mmCIF file of C-alpha atoms in Angstrom:
data_model
loop_
_atom_site.group_PDB
_atom_site.id
_atom_site.type_symbol
_atom_site.label_atom_id
_atom_site.label_comp_id
_atom_site.label_asym_id
_atom_site.label_seq_id
_atom_site.Cartn_x
_atom_site.Cartn_y
_atom_site.Cartn_z
ATOM 1 C CA UNK R 1 112.924 55.232 132.901
ATOM 2 C CA UNK R 2 109.658 54.339 131.178
ATOM 3 C CA UNK R 3 108.847 56.117 127.912
ATOM 4 C CA UNK R 4 105.290 56.148 126.610
ATOM 5 C CA UNK R 5 103.806 56.988 123.244
ATOM 6 C CA UNK R 6 100.402 57.112 121.619
ATOM 7 C CA UNK R 7 100.204 54.859 118.570
ATOM 8 C CA UNK R 8 98.102 57.090 116.341
ATOM 9 C CA UNK R 9 98.667 55.673 112.858
ATOM 10 C CA UNK R 10 95.804 53.744 111.312
ATOM 11 C CA UNK R 11 97.919 50.662 110.650
ATOM 12 C CA UNK R 12 99.193 50.310 114.193
ATOM 13 C CA UNK R 13 98.002 47.232 116.112
ATOM 14 C CA UNK R 14 98.009 49.371 119.285
ATOM 15 C CA UNK R 15 95.645 51.995 117.848
ATOM 16 C CA UNK R 16 94.129 54.325 120.473
ATOM 17 C CA UNK R 17 96.173 52.669 123.200
ATOM 18 C CA UNK R 18 99.050 54.060 125.210
ATOM 19 C CA UNK R 19 101.998 51.764 124.644
ATOM 20 C CA UNK R 20 105.457 51.740 126.148
ATOM 21 C CA UNK R 21 108.530 52.594 124.073
ATOM 22 C CA UNK R 22 110.710 51.120 126.799
ATOM 23 C CA UNK R 23 111.793 47.546 126.092
ATOM 24 C CA UNK R 24 110.379 44.981 128.489
ATOM 25 C CA UNK R 25 113.108 42.505 129.463
ATOM 26 C CA UNK R 26 111.008 39.572 130.615
ATOM 27 C CA UNK R 27 113.883 37.859 132.431
ATOM 28 C CA UNK R 28 116.783 39.914 133.807
ATOM 29 C CA UNK R 29 119.567 38.252 131.838
ATOM 30 C CA UNK R 30 122.957 39.941 132.534
ATOM 31 C CA UNK R 31 124.019 39.688 128.870
ATOM 32 C CA UNK R 32 120.899 41.492 127.674
ATOM 33 C CA UNK R 33 121.257 44.142 130.364
ATOM 34 C CA UNK R 34 124.852 44.741 129.271
ATOM 35 C CA UNK R 35 123.953 45.043 125.577
ATOM 36 C CA UNK R 36 120.928 47.301 126.098
ATOM 37 C CA UNK R 37 122.842 49.566 128.464
ATOM 38 C CA UNK R 38 125.725 49.759 125.984
ATOM 39 C CA UNK R 39 123.257 50.832 123.278
ATOM 40 C CA UNK R 40 121.541 53.344 125.552
ATOM 41 C CA UNK R 41 118.170 51.637 125.162
ATOM 42 C CA UNK R 42 115.695 52.119 128.015
ATOM 43 C CA UNK R 43 114.394 48.847 129.445
ATOM 44 C CA UNK R 44 112.264 47.690 132.346
ATOM 45 C CA UNK R 45 112.150 44.487 134.364
ATOM 46 C CA UNK R 46 109.393 42.198 133.155
ATOM 47 C CA UNK R 47 108.913 40.764 136.643
ATOM 48 C CA UNK R 48 107.946 44.195 138.035
ATOM 49 C CA UNK R 49 104.270 43.711 138.857
ATOM 50 C CA UNK R 50 103.702 47.465 139.191
ATOM 51 C CA UNK R 51 104.000 47.616 135.388
ATOM 52 C CA UNK R 52 101.354 44.960 134.809
ATOM 53 C CA UNK R 53 98.938 47.504 133.325
ATOM 54 C CA UNK R 54 101.533 49.096 131.021
ATOM 55 C CA UNK R 55 101.343 47.644 127.512
ATOM 56 C CA UNK R 56 104.869 47.046 126.124
ATOM 57 C CA UNK R 57 105.434 47.600 122.409
ATOM 58 C CA UNK R 58 108.496 45.331 122.286
ATOM 59 C CA UNK R 59 109.705 42.689 124.704
ATOM 60 C CA UNK R 60 112.786 40.482 124.921
ATOM 61 C CA UNK R 61 112.353 36.912 126.119
ATOM 62 C CA UNK R 62 115.624 35.128 127.028
ATOM 63 C CA UNK R 63 115.829 31.341 126.978
ATOM 64 C CA UNK R 64 115.857 31.005 130.770
ATOM 65 C CA UNK R 65 112.553 32.881 131.188
ATOM 66 C CA UNK R 66 110.220 30.989 133.570
ATOM 67 C CA UNK R 67 107.453 29.212 131.673
ATOM 68 C CA UNK R 68 104.688 31.073 133.497
ATOM 69 C CA UNK R 69 106.142 34.434 132.431
ATOM 70 C CA UNK R 70 106.657 33.265 128.850
ATOM 71 C CA UNK R 71 102.985 32.266 128.648
ATOM 72 C CA UNK R 72 101.861 35.588 130.113
ATOM 73 C CA UNK R 73 103.837 37.680 127.646
ATOM 74 C CA UNK R 74 102.875 35.381 124.785
ATOM 75 C CA UNK R 75 99.349 36.661 125.292
ATOM 76 C CA UNK R 76 100.540 40.268 124.904
ATOM 77 C CA UNK R 77 102.283 39.402 121.650
ATOM 78 C CA UNK R 78 99.102 37.816 120.321
ATOM 79 C CA UNK R 79 97.326 41.128 121.003
ATOM 80 C CA UNK R 80 99.773 43.122 118.885
ATOM 81 C CA UNK R 81 103.125 43.514 120.650
ATOM 82 C CA UNK R 82 106.472 42.332 119.261
ATOM 83 C CA UNK R 83 108.833 39.838 120.874
ATOM 84 C CA UNK R 84 112.513 39.041 120.363
ATOM 85 C CA UNK R 85 113.050 35.464 121.542
ATOM 86 C CA UNK R 86 116.040 33.256 122.131
ATOM 87 C CA UNK R 87 115.854 29.618 120.949
ATOM 88 C CA UNK R 88 113.430 27.331 122.737
ATOM 89 C CA UNK R 89 111.131 29.957 124.231
ATOM 90 C CA UNK R 90 108.009 28.966 122.262
ATOM 91 C CA UNK R 91 107.533 25.852 120.118
ATOM 92 C CA UNK R 92 107.910 26.625 116.420
ATOM 93 C CA UNK R 93 104.637 24.922 115.528
ATOM 94 C CA UNK R 94 102.726 27.496 117.555
ATOM 95 C CA UNK R 95 104.013 30.369 115.457
ATOM 96 C CA UNK R 96 102.769 31.345 112.025
ATOM 97 C CA UNK R 97 104.929 32.184 109.023
ATOM 98 C CA UNK R 98 108.485 31.750 110.307
ATOM 99 C CA UNK R 99 110.723 32.242 107.240
ATOM 100 C CA UNK R 100 114.469 32.699 107.550
ATOM 101 C CA UNK R 101 115.444 36.371 107.439
ATOM 102 C CA UNK R 102 118.954 37.282 106.335
ATOM 103 C CA UNK R 103 120.516 40.428 107.719
ATOM 104 C CA UNK R 104 120.737 43.202 105.068
ATOM 105 C CA UNK R 105 124.455 43.943 105.341
ATOM 106 C CA UNK R 106 127.527 43.300 103.246
ATOM 107 C CA UNK R 107 129.063 39.832 103.481
ATOM 108 C CA UNK R 108 131.795 40.620 105.978
ATOM 109 C CA UNK R 109 129.508 42.216 108.549
ATOM 110 C CA UNK R 110 128.430 39.042 110.300
ATOM 111 C CA UNK R 111 131.505 36.830 110.113
ATOM 112 C CA UNK R 112 132.129 34.860 113.275
ATOM 113 C CA UNK R 113 128.626 34.411 114.643
ATOM 114 C CA UNK R 114 127.772 30.924 113.391
ATOM 115 C CA UNK R 115 130.409 30.013 110.850
ATOM 116 C CA UNK R 116 133.790 31.490 110.050
ATOM 117 C CA UNK R 117 133.445 30.127 106.522
ATOM 118 C CA UNK R 118 129.963 31.430 105.743
ATOM 119 C CA UNK R 119 129.783 35.193 106.172
ATOM 120 C CA UNK R 120 125.994 35.118 105.858
ATOM 121 C CA UNK R 121 125.422 32.403 108.416
ATOM 122 C CA UNK R 122 123.232 34.553 110.649
ATOM 123 C CA UNK R 123 119.567 34.057 109.822
ATOM 124 C CA UNK R 124 116.802 35.194 112.128
ATOM 125 C CA UNK R 125 113.343 33.652 111.954
ATOM 126 C CA UNK R 126 110.595 36.237 111.666
ATOM 127 C CA UNK R 127 106.920 35.437 111.970
ATOM 128 C CA UNK R 128 103.578 36.280 113.500
ATOM 129 C CA UNK R 129 101.694 35.241 116.605
ATOM 130 C CA UNK R 130 98.115 36.452 116.480
ATOM 131 C CA UNK R 131 98.343 40.190 115.746
ATOM 132 C CA UNK R 132 101.932 40.440 116.973
ATOM 133 C CA UNK R 133 105.414 39.915 115.545
ATOM 134 C CA UNK R 134 108.011 37.394 116.684
ATOM 135 C CA UNK R 135 111.740 37.469 115.936
ATOM 136 C CA UNK R 136 113.587 34.280 116.905
ATOM 137 C CA UNK R 137 117.348 34.547 117.290
ATOM 138 C CA UNK R 138 119.578 31.645 116.175
ATOM 139 C CA UNK R 139 121.736 32.055 119.304
ATOM 140 C CA UNK R 140 121.630 32.736 123.030
ATOM 141 C CA UNK R 141 123.052 36.159 123.703
ATOM 142 C CA UNK R 142 124.913 35.057 126.833
ATOM 143 C CA UNK R 143 126.919 32.542 124.778
ATOM 144 C CA UNK R 144 128.286 35.290 122.516
ATOM 145 C CA UNK R 145 128.313 38.410 124.664
ATOM 146 C CA UNK R 146 130.604 37.145 127.423
ATOM 147 C CA UNK R 147 134.184 38.414 127.376
ATOM 148 C CA UNK R 148 136.096 35.331 126.349
ATOM 149 C CA UNK R 149 139.662 34.967 125.143
ATOM 150 C CA UNK R 150 138.852 33.485 121.771
ATOM 151 C CA UNK R 151 141.345 32.939 118.982
ATOM 152 C CA UNK R 152 142.621 35.989 117.162
ATOM 153 C CA UNK R 153 141.814 36.460 113.514
ATOM 154 C CA UNK R 154 143.125 38.545 110.631
ATOM 155 C CA UNK R 155 141.024 41.428 109.355
ATOM 156 C CA UNK R 156 141.995 42.796 105.943
ATOM 157 C CA UNK R 157 141.139 46.445 105.418
ATOM 158 C CA UNK R 158 140.250 48.025 102.099
ATOM 159 C CA UNK R 159 143.612 49.783 101.819
ATOM 160 C CA UNK R 160 145.498 46.490 102.005
ATOM 161 C CA UNK R 161 146.531 46.795 105.640
ATOM 162 C CA UNK R 162 145.904 43.905 108.001
ATOM 163 C CA UNK R 163 145.033 44.261 111.664
ATOM 164 C CA UNK R 164 144.480 41.796 114.488
ATOM 165 C CA UNK R 165 141.378 41.748 116.601
ATOM 166 C CA UNK R 166 140.116 39.392 119.289
ATOM 167 C CA UNK R 167 137.380 37.162 117.931
ATOM 168 C CA UNK R 168 135.329 38.063 121.005
ATOM 169 C CA UNK R 169 135.316 41.716 119.966
ATOM 170 C CA UNK R 170 134.350 40.822 116.395
ATOM 171 C CA UNK R 171 131.487 38.633 117.549
ATOM 172 C CA UNK R 172 130.163 41.233 119.996
ATOM 173 C CA UNK R 173 130.223 43.913 117.315
ATOM 174 C CA UNK R 174 128.260 41.718 114.938
ATOM 175 C CA UNK R 175 125.795 40.582 117.607
ATOM 176 C CA UNK R 176 125.089 44.226 118.380
ATOM 177 C CA UNK R 177 124.346 44.878 114.690
ATOM 178 C CA UNK R 178 121.933 41.954 114.573
ATOM 179 C CA UNK R 179 120.064 42.960 117.730
ATOM 180 C CA UNK R 180 119.785 46.644 116.821
ATOM 181 C CA UNK R 181 118.463 45.789 113.356
ATOM 182 C CA UNK R 182 115.813 43.498 114.851
ATOM 183 C CA UNK R 183 114.734 46.078 117.443
ATOM 184 C CA UNK R 184 114.319 48.691 114.729
ATOM 185 C CA UNK R 185 112.094 46.339 112.731
ATOM 186 C CA UNK R 186 110.103 45.491 115.872
ATOM 187 C CA UNK R 187 109.321 49.155 116.595
ATOM 188 C CA UNK R 188 108.966 50.361 113.013
ATOM 189 C CA UNK R 189 106.587 47.480 112.283
ATOM 190 C CA UNK R 190 104.210 49.077 114.792
ATOM 191 C CA UNK R 191 104.819 52.568 113.385
ATOM 192 C CA UNK R 192 106.664 53.533 116.550
ATOM 193 C CA UNK R 193 110.125 55.125 116.856
ATOM 194 C CA UNK R 194 113.192 53.222 118.023
ATOM 195 C CA UNK R 195 114.319 55.357 120.969
ATOM 196 C CA UNK R 196 117.859 55.284 122.321
ATOM 197 C CA UNK R 197 120.290 57.721 123.891
ATOM 198 C CA UNK R 198 121.331 59.176 120.532
ATOM 199 C CA UNK R 199 117.809 59.698 119.257
ATOM 200 C CA UNK R 200 114.774 60.877 121.186
ATOM 201 C CA UNK R 201 111.886 62.301 119.127
ATOM 202 C CA UNK R 202 110.549 65.505 120.692
ATOM 203 C CA UNK R 203 106.958 64.730 119.827
ATOM 204 C CA UNK R 204 106.876 61.677 122.121
#
């Protein structure tokens, strides 16, 4: 399903243009498909040439994206779209203003992604490319989203109880928080709604 919207606000880079609220997944990575489907987020295949004239508001560019596709969608970002990239997609020196961006959650929310010792280890780089926004992840989703039998860990609850949970489940939960937060910023930065199966604005 492809959802369209008119970006009407004066600050929107897509002013007076019909843009797509459906995520464009530039390369059909199974991990990304699994996460987006689990979140109920509509997405389309970036290799579908019938959508060449549809301007995406937000796109996801996995690490294994063919170079020719990465260059093509880089041009769309420069014109005002937003991109969520895995490491190595575009050289850092070609992007402007790439500061580290810490996730705005309590300490325990992101344990297990990069370091078990540092609960705030997850930092996403956020910058600009022309008129568009770029969010660079510090990880490849497929490395963290796969169902692996990782070591169990203790989780202490506020009431003093302790439960056990597979590290894989902890990591996937935290990865989902990271991705959803980034997608919200990508859409809201263009004054567009973040549309998923639990929220669909009637006016669009």
